[in-house]
CSV table of C-alpha atoms in Angstrom, one decimal:
chain,number,residue,atom,x,y,z
A,1,UNK,CA,157.2,184.4,-5.0
A,2,UNK,CA,156.8,188.0,-6.4
A,3,UNK,CA,159.1,191.1,-6.6
A,4,UNK,CA,158.8,194.4,-7.4
A,5,UNK,CA,161.1,196.3,-10.0
A,6,UNK,CA,162.7,198.2,-7.0
A,7,UNK,CA,163.6,195.0,-5.2
A,8,UNK,CA,165.7,193.8,-8.2
A,9,UNK,CA,167.2,197.2,-8.6
A,10,UNK,CA,168.2,197.1,-4.9
A,11,UNK,CA,169.4,193.4,-5.4
A,12,UNK,CA,171.9,194.4,-7.9
A,13,UNK,CA,172.9,198.0,-7.3
A,14,UNK,CA,176.1,197.4,-5.3
A,15,UNK,CA,177.5,194.6,-7.5
A,16,UNK,CA,176.4,197.0,-10.6
A,17,UNK,CA,178.5,199.8,-9.3
A,18,UNK,CA,181.4,197.5,-8.6
A,19,UNK,CA,181.3,196.3,-12.0
A,20,UNK,CA,180.9,199.8,-13.6
A,21,UNK,CA,184.0,200.9,-12.0
A,22,UNK,CA,185.6,197.9,-13.6
A,23,UNK,CA,184.3,199.3,-17.0
A,24,UNK,CA,185.4,202.4,-16.5
A,25,UNK,CA,189.0,200.9,-16.1
A,26,UNK,CA,188.8,199.2,-19.2
A,27,UNK,CA,187.2,201.9,-21.7
A,28,UNK,CA,189.5,204.8,-20.5
A,29,UNK,CA,190.5,206.7,-23.7
A,30,UNK,CA,189.6,203.6,-25.9
A,31,UNK,CA,187.9,203.8,-29.2
A,32,UNK,CA,185.2,200.8,-29.6
A,33,UNK,CA,183.1,199.2,-32.1
A,34,UNK,CA,180.1,196.8,-31.7
A,35,UNK,CA,179.1,193.9,-34.3
A,36,UNK,CA,175.9,192.1,-33.1
A,37,UNK,CA,176.6,189.5,-35.7
A,38,UNK,CA,179.8,188.3,-33.9
A,39,UNK,CA,178.5,189.3,-31.3
A,40,UNK,CA,181.1,191.5,-30.1
A,41,UNK,CA,181.9,194.9,-28.1
A,42,UNK,CA,185.4,195.5,-28.9
A,43,UNK,CA,187.8,197.9,-27.1
A,44,UNK,CA,190.3,199.1,-29.2
A,45,UNK,CA,193.3,199.1,-26.7
A,46,UNK,CA,196.6,197.4,-26.8
A,47,UNK,CA,195.7,194.4,-27.0
A,48,UNK,CA,192.1,194.9,-27.9
A,49,UNK,CA,189.4,193.9,-25.3
A,50,UNK,CA,186.6,191.9,-26.9
A,51,UNK,CA,183.5,191.5,-24.9
A,52,UNK,CA,180.0,190.1,-25.3
A,53,UNK,CA,177.1,192.6,-25.9
A,54,UNK,CA,173.5,191.8,-25.1
A,55,UNK,CA,170.9,194.4,-26.4
A,56,UNK,CA,168.4,195.0,-24.1
A,57,UNK,CA,166.3,197.6,-25.7
A,58,UNK,CA,166.0,201.5,-27.0
A,59,UNK,CA,164.7,204.5,-25.2
A,60,UNK,CA,163.7,207.3,-27.5
A,61,UNK,CA,162.6,210.7,-26.2
A,62,UNK,CA,160.9,211.6,-29.7
A,63,UNK,CA,158.8,208.6,-29.5
A,64,UNK,CA,158.4,208.7,-25.9
A,65,UNK,CA,158.7,204.8,-25.0
A,66,UNK,CA,161.2,202.2,-24.1
A,67,UNK,CA,161.1,199.2,-26.6
A,68,UNK,CA,162.6,195.7,-25.4
A,69,UNK,CA,164.6,193.9,-27.9
A,70,UNK,CA,162.3,190.9,-27.9
A,71,UNK,CA,159.4,193.1,-28.8
A,72,UNK,CA,159.8,191.3,-32.3
A,73,UNK,CA,162.5,188.6,-32.4
A,74,UNK,CA,164.6,187.6,-35.8
A,75,UNK,CA,165.9,191.1,-36.1
A,76,UNK,CA,169.1,190.5,-34.2
A,77,UNK,CA,170.9,187.4,-33.5
A,78,UNK,CA,169.7,185.0,-30.5
A,79,UNK,CA,172.6,185.4,-28.4
A,80,UNK,CA,172.1,189.3,-28.8
A,81,UNK,CA,168.7,189.2,-27.3
A,82,UNK,CA,168.9,186.1,-25.0
A,83,UNK,CA,169.7,188.5,-21.9
A,84,UNK,CA,166.3,190.4,-22.5
A,85,UNK,CA,164.3,187.4,-23.2
A,86,UNK,CA,165.8,185.9,-19.7
A,87,UNK,CA,164.8,189.2,-18.3
A,88,UNK,CA,161.4,188.8,-19.7
A,89,UNK,CA,160.7,185.4,-18.3
A,90,UNK,CA,161.9,186.4,-14.8
A,91,UNK,CA,159.4,189.1,-15.1
A,92,UNK,CA,156.5,186.8,-15.9
A,93,UNK,CA,157.6,184.4,-13.3
A,94,UNK,CA,158.4,187.3,-10.5
A,95,UNK,CA,155.3,189.3,-11.5
A,96,UNK,CA,157.4,192.4,-12.5
A,97,UNK,CA,155.4,193.8,-15.3
A,98,UNK,CA,158.0,196.4,-16.4
A,99,UNK,CA,160.3,193.5,-17.5
A,100,UNK,CA,157.6,191.6,-19.4
A,101,UNK,CA,155.8,194.6,-21.3
A,102,UNK,CA,157.2,195.0,-24.6
A,103,UNK,CA,156.7,199.0,-24.8
A,104,UNK,CA,156.6,201.5,-22.0
A,105,UNK,CA,156.2,205.0,-21.7
A,106,UNK,CA,159.4,207.0,-21.2
A,107,UNK,CA,159.9,208.1,-17.6
A,108,UNK,CA,162.9,209.8,-15.9
A,109,UNK,CA,165.6,207.2,-15.2
A,110,UNK,CA,163.4,204.4,-16.5
A,111,UNK,CA,165.8,202.8,-18.9
A,112,UNK,CA,168.8,202.7,-16.2
A,113,UNK,CA,166.2,201.2,-13.9
A,114,UNK,CA,165.1,198.4,-16.2
A,115,UNK,CA,168.7,197.8,-16.9
A,116,UNK,CA,169.6,197.4,-13.2
A,117,UNK,CA,166.4,195.2,-12.7
A,118,UNK,CA,167.7,193.1,-15.8
A,119,UNK,CA,171.0,192.7,-14.1
A,120,UNK,CA,169.4,191.1,-11.2
A,121,UNK,CA,168.0,188.3,-13.1
A,122,UNK,CA,170.7,187.8,-15.8
A,123,UNK,CA,173.5,187.7,-13.7
A,124,UNK,CA,175.3,190.4,-16.0
A,125,UNK,CA,176.3,193.4,-14.1
A,126,UNK,CA,177.9,195.8,-16.7
A,127,UNK,CA,176.0,198.1,-18.8
A,128,UNK,CA,176.8,200.5,-21.6
A,129,UNK,CA,174.0,203.1,-22.8
A,130,UNK,CA,174.6,204.3,-26.3
A,131,UNK,CA,172.9,206.9,-28.2
A,132,UNK,CA,171.7,206.5,-31.6
A,133,UNK,CA,171.1,210.0,-32.5
A,134,UNK,CA,167.6,211.6,-32.5
A,135,UNK,CA,167.3,211.2,-28.8
A,136,UNK,CA,167.4,207.3,-29.1
A,137,UNK,CA,169.7,205.4,-26.5
A,138,UNK,CA,170.0,201.7,-26.8
A,139,UNK,CA,171.1,199.8,-23.6
A,140,UNK,CA,173.5,197.0,-23.4
A,141,UNK,CA,174.7,194.6,-21.0
A,142,UNK,CA,178.2,193.4,-21.3
A,143,UNK,CA,180.0,190.3,-20.3
A,144,UNK,CA,183.6,188.8,-20.4
A,145,UNK,CA,186.6,187.5,-18.6
A,146,UNK,CA,188.0,191.1,-18.1
A,147,UNK,CA,185.2,191.7,-15.5
A,148,UNK,CA,186.4,188.9,-13.1
A,149,UNK,CA,186.4,190.8,-9.7
A,150,UNK,CA,189.3,190.4,-7.1
A,151,UNK,CA,188.3,189.0,-3.7
A,152,UNK,CA,186.1,191.1,-1.6
A,153,UNK,CA,188.0,193.1,1.2
A,154,UNK,CA,186.7,195.5,3.9
A,155,UNK,CA,188.1,198.5,2.1
A,156,UNK,CA,186.9,197.5,-1.3
A,157,UNK,CA,183.2,196.4,-0.1
A,158,UNK,CA,182.9,200.0,1.9
A,159,UNK,CA,184.2,201.9,-1.3
A,160,UNK,CA,181.6,200.2,-3.5
A,161,UNK,CA,178.7,200.7,-1.2
A,162,UNK,CA,179.5,204.4,-0.6
A,163,UNK,CA,179.7,205.0,-4.3
A,164,UNK,CA,176.7,203.3,-4.7
A,165,UNK,CA,174.6,205.1,-2.1
A,166,UNK,CA,175.6,208.7,-4.0
A,167,UNK,CA,173.1,207.9,-6.7
A,168,UNK,CA,170.2,207.5,-4.6
A,169,UNK,CA,169.1,204.7,-6.5
A,170,UNK,CA,168.7,202.0,-3.6
A,171,UNK,CA,165.6,202.1,-1.5
A,172,UNK,CA,165.7,199.1,1.0
A,173,UNK,CA,169.5,199.0,2.3
A,174,UNK,CA,168.9,195.9,4.1
A,175,UNK,CA,168.2,193.9,0.8
A,176,UNK,CA,170.8,195.6,-1.2
A,177,UNK,CA,173.6,194.8,1.6
A,178,UNK,CA,172.3,191.3,1.9
A,179,UNK,CA,172.4,190.7,-2.0
A,180,UNK,CA,175.7,192.1,-2.5
A,181,UNK,CA,177.2,189.8,0.2
A,182,UNK,CA,175.9,186.7,-1.4
A,183,UNK,CA,176.8,187.8,-4.6
A,184,UNK,CA,180.5,188.3,-3.5
A,185,UNK,CA,180.8,185.3,-1.6
A,186,UNK,CA,180.8,187.2,1.6
A,187,UNK,CA,178.8,186.2,5.0
A,188,UNK,CA,176.4,188.1,6.5
A,189,UNK,CA,174.7,187.5,9.8
A,190,UNK,CA,171.4,189.6,11.0
A,191,UNK,CA,171.2,190.2,14.5
A,192,UNK,CA,167.9,191.9,14.2
A,193,UNK,CA,166.4,193.9,11.4
A,194,UNK,CA,168.5,196.9,12.7
A,195,UNK,CA,172.0,195.4,12.3
A,196,UNK,CA,174.1,192.7,10.5
A,197,UNK,CA,177.7,191.8,10.5
A,198,UNK,CA,179.3,191.2,7.0
A,199,UNK,CA,182.6,189.3,7.2
A,200,UNK,CA,185.0,189.2,4.4
A,201,UNK,CA,188.6,187.7,3.9
A,202,UNK,CA,190.3,190.4,5.7
A,203,UNK,CA,187.8,191.5,8.5
A,204,UNK,CA,184.3,192.5,9.2
A,205,UNK,CA,181.9,195.3,9.4
A,206,UNK,CA,178.6,195.8,11.4
A,207,UNK,CA,175.9,197.7,9.4
A,208,UNK,CA,173.2,199.5,11.4
A,209,UNK,CA,170.0,200.5,9.7
A,210,UNK,CA,167.2,202.6,10.5
A,211,UNK,CA,163.9,202.2,8.5
A,212,UNK,CA,165.9,200.2,5.9
A,213,UNK,CA,168.4,202.8,5.3
A,214,UNK,CA,172.0,202.4,6.4
A,215,UNK,CA,172.5,204.8,9.4
A,216,UNK,CA,175.8,203.5,10.5
A,217,UNK,CA,179.0,201.3,10.1
A,218,UNK,CA,181.6,200.3,12.4
A,219,UNK,CA,184.3,197.4,12.5
A,220,UNK,CA,183.4,194.4,13.7
A,221,UNK,CA,184.6,190.8,14.8
A,222,UNK,CA,184.6,188.4,11.8
A,223,UNK,CA,181.6,185.7,12.5
A,224,UNK,CA,183.2,182.9,10.4
A,225,UNK,CA,186.6,181.6,9.3
A,226,UNK,CA,188.2,180.8,5.9
A,227,UNK,CA,186.6,177.5,5.2
A,228,UNK,CA,183.3,179.1,5.6
A,229,UNK,CA,183.9,182.0,3.3
A,230,UNK,CA,185.4,179.6,0.7
A,231,UNK,CA,182.1,177.5,0.6
A,232,UNK,CA,180.2,180.9,0.4
A,233,UNK,CA,182.4,181.7,-2.6
A,234,UNK,CA,181.5,178.4,-4.2
A,235,UNK,CA,177.8,179.1,-3.9
A,236,UNK,CA,177.9,182.5,-5.4
A,237,UNK,CA,179.9,180.7,-8.4
A,238,UNK,CA,177.2,178.0,-8.5
A,239,UNK,CA,174.3,180.9,-8.9
A,240,UNK,CA,176.4,182.7,-11.6
A,241,UNK,CA,176.7,179.3,-13.7
A,242,UNK,CA,172.5,178.9,-12.9
A,243,UNK,CA,171.8,182.2,-14.3
A,244,UNK,CA,174.2,181.5,-17.3
A,245,UNK,CA,172.2,178.3,-17.9
A,246,UNK,CA,169.0,180.1,-17.7
A,247,UNK,CA,170.4,182.7,-20.5
A,248,UNK,CA,171.2,179.6,-22.7
A,249,UNK,CA,167.9,178.3,-22.5
A,250,UNK,CA,166.4,182.0,-22.9
A,251,UNK,CA,168.8,182.2,-26.3
A,252,UNK,CA,167.0,178.8,-27.5
A,253,UNK,CA,163.6,180.2,-26.6
A,254,UNK,CA,164.3,183.2,-28.7
A,255,UNK,CA,165.3,181.2,-31.7
A,256,UNK,CA,162.0,179.1,-31.5
A,257,UNK,CA,160.0,182.3,-31.2
A,258,UNK,CA,161.7,183.9,-34.3
A,259,UNK,CA,161.1,180.8,-36.5
A,260,UNK,CA,157.4,180.4,-35.8
A,261,UNK,CA,156.2,183.2,-38.2
A,262,UNK,CA,158.5,182.1,-40.7
A,263,UNK,CA,157.1,178.5,-40.5
A,264,UNK,CA,153.4,180.0,-40.4
A,265,UNK,CA,154.0,182.2,-43.4
A,266,UNK,CA,152.3,181.2,-46.9
A,267,UNK,CA,154.8,179.2,-49.1
A,268,UNK,CA,156.3,181.8,-51.6
A,269,UNK,CA,157.4,181.3,-55.1
A,270,UNK,CA,161.1,181.6,-55.8
A,271,UNK,CA,162.5,185.2,-56.3
A,272,UNK,CA,164.5,186.3,-59.3
A,273,UNK,CA,168.2,186.9,-58.3
A,274,UNK,CA,168.1,190.5,-59.0
A,275,UNK,CA,165.1,191.2,-57.0
A,276,UNK,CA,166.7,189.0,-54.0
A,277,UNK,CA,169.8,191.4,-54.3
A,278,UNK,CA,167.6,194.5,-54.1
A,279,UNK,CA,165.6,193.2,-51.0
A,280,UNK,CA,168.7,192.4,-49.0
A,281,UNK,CA,170.1,195.8,-49.5
A,282,UNK,CA,171.5,197.2,-46.0
A,283,UNK,CA,169.2,199.1,-43.7
A,284,UNK,CA,171.0,202.1,-42.1
A,285,UNK,CA,170.3,204.0,-39.0
A,286,UNK,CA,172.1,207.3,-37.9
A,287,UNK,CA,174.9,208.1,-35.4
A,288,UNK,CA,175.5,205.3,-32.8
A,289,UNK,CA,177.6,206.7,-30.3
A,290,UNK,CA,179.4,205.3,-27.1
A,291,UNK,CA,177.5,206.6,-24.2
A,292,UNK,CA,174.5,208.0,-23.0
A,293,UNK,CA,176.1,211.3,-22.4
A,294,UNK,CA,174.8,212.6,-26.1
A,295,UNK,CA,175.2,215.9,-27.5
A,296,UNK,CA,173.5,215.6,-31.0
A,297,UNK,CA,174.3,219.2,-31.8
A,298,UNK,CA,178.1,219.0,-31.5
A,299,UNK,CA,177.8,215.6,-33.6
A,300,UNK,CA,176.4,217.1,-36.2
A,301,UNK,CA,178.7,219.8,-36.4
A,302,UNK,CA,181.6,217.4,-37.3
A,303,UNK,CA,182.3,216.3,-41.0
A,304,UNK,CA,182.3,212.7,-41.4
A,305,UNK,CA,183.2,210.4,-44.0
A,306,UNK,CA,180.8,208.2,-45.4
A,307,UNK,CA,182.9,205.6,-46.7
A,308,UNK,CA,184.9,204.7,-43.6
A,309,UNK,CA,183.7,202.9,-40.5
A,310,UNK,CA,184.7,205.2,-37.5
A,311,UNK,CA,184.8,203.6,-34.1
A,312,UNK,CA,184.0,205.9,-30.8
A,313,UNK,CA,186.3,207.0,-28.0
A,314,UNK,CA,185.1,206.3,-24.5
A,315,UNK,CA,185.8,208.7,-21.8
A,316,UNK,CA,187.1,207.4,-18.6
A,317,UNK,CA,186.0,209.9,-16.1
A,318,UNK,CA,182.5,208.1,-14.9
A,319,UNK,CA,181.0,204.5,-14.2
A,320,UNK,CA,178.5,204.4,-16.5
A,321,UNK,CA,176.1,204.1,-13.7
A,322,UNK,CA,174.9,207.9,-13.6
A,323,UNK,CA,171.8,209.5,-15.2
A,324,UNK,CA,172.3,211.2,-18.7
A,325,UNK,CA,173.9,214.6,-18.9
A,326,UNK,CA,174.9,216.7,-21.7
A,327,UNK,CA,178.5,215.8,-23.0
A,328,UNK,CA,180.4,215.9,-26.2
A,329,UNK,CA,181.0,212.3,-27.9
A,330,UNK,CA,182.1,211.0,-30.9
A,331,UNK,CA,180.1,208.5,-33.0
A,332,UNK,CA,180.5,204.9,-33.0
A,333,UNK,CA,179.9,201.9,-35.4
A,334,UNK,CA,177.3,199.2,-34.9
A,335,UNK,CA,176.4,196.0,-37.3
A,336,UNK,CA,174.2,193.1,-37.0
A,337,UNK,CA,173.8,190.2,-39.3
A,338,UNK,CA,170.2,190.3,-41.3
A,339,UNK,CA,167.8,187.9,-40.6
A,340,UNK,CA,165.6,187.4,-43.6
A,341,UNK,CA,162.4,186.6,-43.7
A,342,UNK,CA,160.0,185.1,-46.6
A,343,UNK,CA,161.0,186.2,-49.7
A,344,UNK,CA,157.7,186.7,-52.1
A,345,UNK,CA,157.7,187.1,-55.7
A,346,UNK,CA,158.1,190.7,-57.0
A,347,UNK,CA,155.9,192.2,-59.7
A,348,UNK,CA,157.8,192.0,-63.0
A,349,UNK,CA,157.3,195.7,-63.5
A,350,UNK,CA,159.6,196.2,-60.4
A,351,UNK,CA,162.5,194.2,-62.0
A,352,UNK,CA,163.3,197.1,-64.4
A,353,UNK,CA,166.2,199.3,-62.8
A,354,UNK,CA,165.3,202.7,-61.6
A,355,UNK,CA,166.0,205.5,-63.9
A,356,UNK,CA,167.8,207.5,-61.6
A,357,UNK,CA,170.1,205.1,-59.8
A,358,UNK,CA,172.1,202.5,-61.6
A,359,UNK,CA,172.5,199.3,-59.3
A,360,UNK,CA,175.5,197.1,-59.7
A,361,UNK,CA,174.9,193.2,-58.2
A,362,UNK,CA,177.8,192.3,-55.9
A,363,UNK,CA,179.8,189.1,-56.5
A,364,UNK,CA,178.2,186.3,-55.0
A,365,UNK,CA,181.4,185.3,-52.6
A,366,UNK,CA,180.7,188.8,-51.1
A,367,UNK,CA,177.3,187.8,-50.0
A,368,UNK,CA,178.1,184.8,-48.0
A,369,UNK,CA,177.5,186.8,-44.7
A,370,UNK,CA,174.4,189.5,-45.0
A,371,UNK,CA,175.2,192.6,-42.5
A,372,UNK,CA,172.9,195.1,-41.7
A,373,UNK,CA,174.1,198.4,-40.5
A,374,UNK,CA,171.9,199.6,-37.6
A,375,UNK,CA,174.3,202.6,-36.6
A,376,UNK,CA,177.2,204.5,-37.5
A,377,UNK,CA,178.6,207.9,-38.8
A,378,UNK,CA,177.8,209.5,-41.9
A,379,UNK,CA,174.8,207.1,-42.7
A,380,UNK,CA,171.5,208.6,-43.8
A,381,UNK,CA,169.8,210.5,-41.1
A,382,UNK,CA,173.0,212.8,-40.2
A,383,UNK,CA,173.2,216.3,-41.2
A,384,UNK,CA,175.8,215.6,-44.0
A,385,UNK,CA,173.9,212.8,-45.7
A,386,UNK,CA,171.0,213.0,-48.1
A,387,UNK,CA,167.7,211.9,-46.5
A,388,UNK,CA,166.5,208.3,-47.3
A,389,UNK,CA,163.1,207.2,-47.0
A,390,UNK,CA,162.6,203.4,-46.5
A,391,UNK,CA,160.0,202.0,-48.7
A,392,UNK,CA,160.1,204.5,-51.6
A,393,UNK,CA,159.9,201.8,-54.3
A,394,UNK,CA,156.1,201.3,-55.6
A,395,UNK,CA,155.9,198.0,-54.0
A,396,UNK,CA,157.6,196.7,-50.9
A,397,UNK,CA,157.2,193.1,-49.8
A,398,UNK,CA,155.3,192.3,-46.9
A,399,UNK,CA,158.1,191.0,-44.4
A,400,UNK,CA,160.3,193.8,-45.4
A,401,UNK,CA,158.1,196.6,-44.5
A,402,UNK,CA,157.2,194.6,-41.0
A,403,UNK,CA,161.0,194.5,-40.3
A,404,UNK,CA,161.8,198.3,-41.6
A,405,UNK,CA,158.5,199.2,-39.4
A,406,UNK,CA,160.3,197.7,-36.3
A,407,UNK,CA,163.7,199.1,-36.9
A,408,UNK,CA,162.0,202.4,-37.5
A,409,UNK,CA,160.6,202.3,-34.0
A,410,UNK,CA,163.2,200.6,-32.3
A,411,UNK,CA,165.9,203.2,-33.4
A,412,UNK,CA,163.6,206.2,-33.7
A,413,UNK,CA,163.9,206.9,-37.3
């Protein structure tokens, strides 16, 4: 069976809108931070809300392309990239090339369309677009028990569908209504291609279609009773469980793929302790902010303290399901575990300290968990920071150059 990218978008658009509305409720006025090493997307509410983030990829206006996070596995924890790998495998299976091509040219709305399609094949229906400065936006899927939806009612169903149709994203409304009903445990009965009845707990609605567009809606008599609806709700839960199992398999696949280059690499001699410490210094990427509505100029005007991590404040006036628009935002903070590669011997000449910068080795206990800052305020690349050029040293180890090259492309440095 083959599908198109638009088919997957149509399958997810209504339930995506419902989840995005829930996300807007959770994020209103709350600061947030993301730690990919946990992994955790934390809203600083009272009490805090902790969600699981999945990194799909980044979109860069300056680079002119979208890069999937699975393009070079090993840079992020396997859990973080598992949804992207799951989308890739579904793309290969269904013949959707956009999901299985590692880098795509930027087009209007492409990143959001890819994200909506990924939702259909992963079962993770909330997303959060986050600007990384310099015209780069990273797109996350979010999951957690806080997204559990109430039982579907006629009023809720009609409100969700009406809101989704305002975005003009759906093309095949027949497919969108059918998918939404099944995902929400409702009963749908098609009389012809032009009309169907959707039955939920408290009633039913008849939908009329003209050339696969909703042309009318009217109340209808329910076509099934509570027992059938209970069975359909169980079927919907079973589908969600199957997608979670697929994602667990994708996580295992990501771990295997990430280990292959290391296994194939030539055996390296031990690295001196001081050289290893120098190699594991954090790589920093500028200005990770909380939503796709990025206003870089405003962000650069704000003074920042480089020593203190700063979370982001989320605005609550949108469902995070629209196209990007200009709006003032505050910077956020993202970190992730370093996944070190093979460590070759560095030439003796490089072991001498730099004459300008004195390096002080950190105590061993503090290096038990190595973290790589991939975004945050006041880091190199912001207006207030001195420029940092990765790889300034005379000889950079080959694996390190590969990693930095990937992050430079991925985050638009």
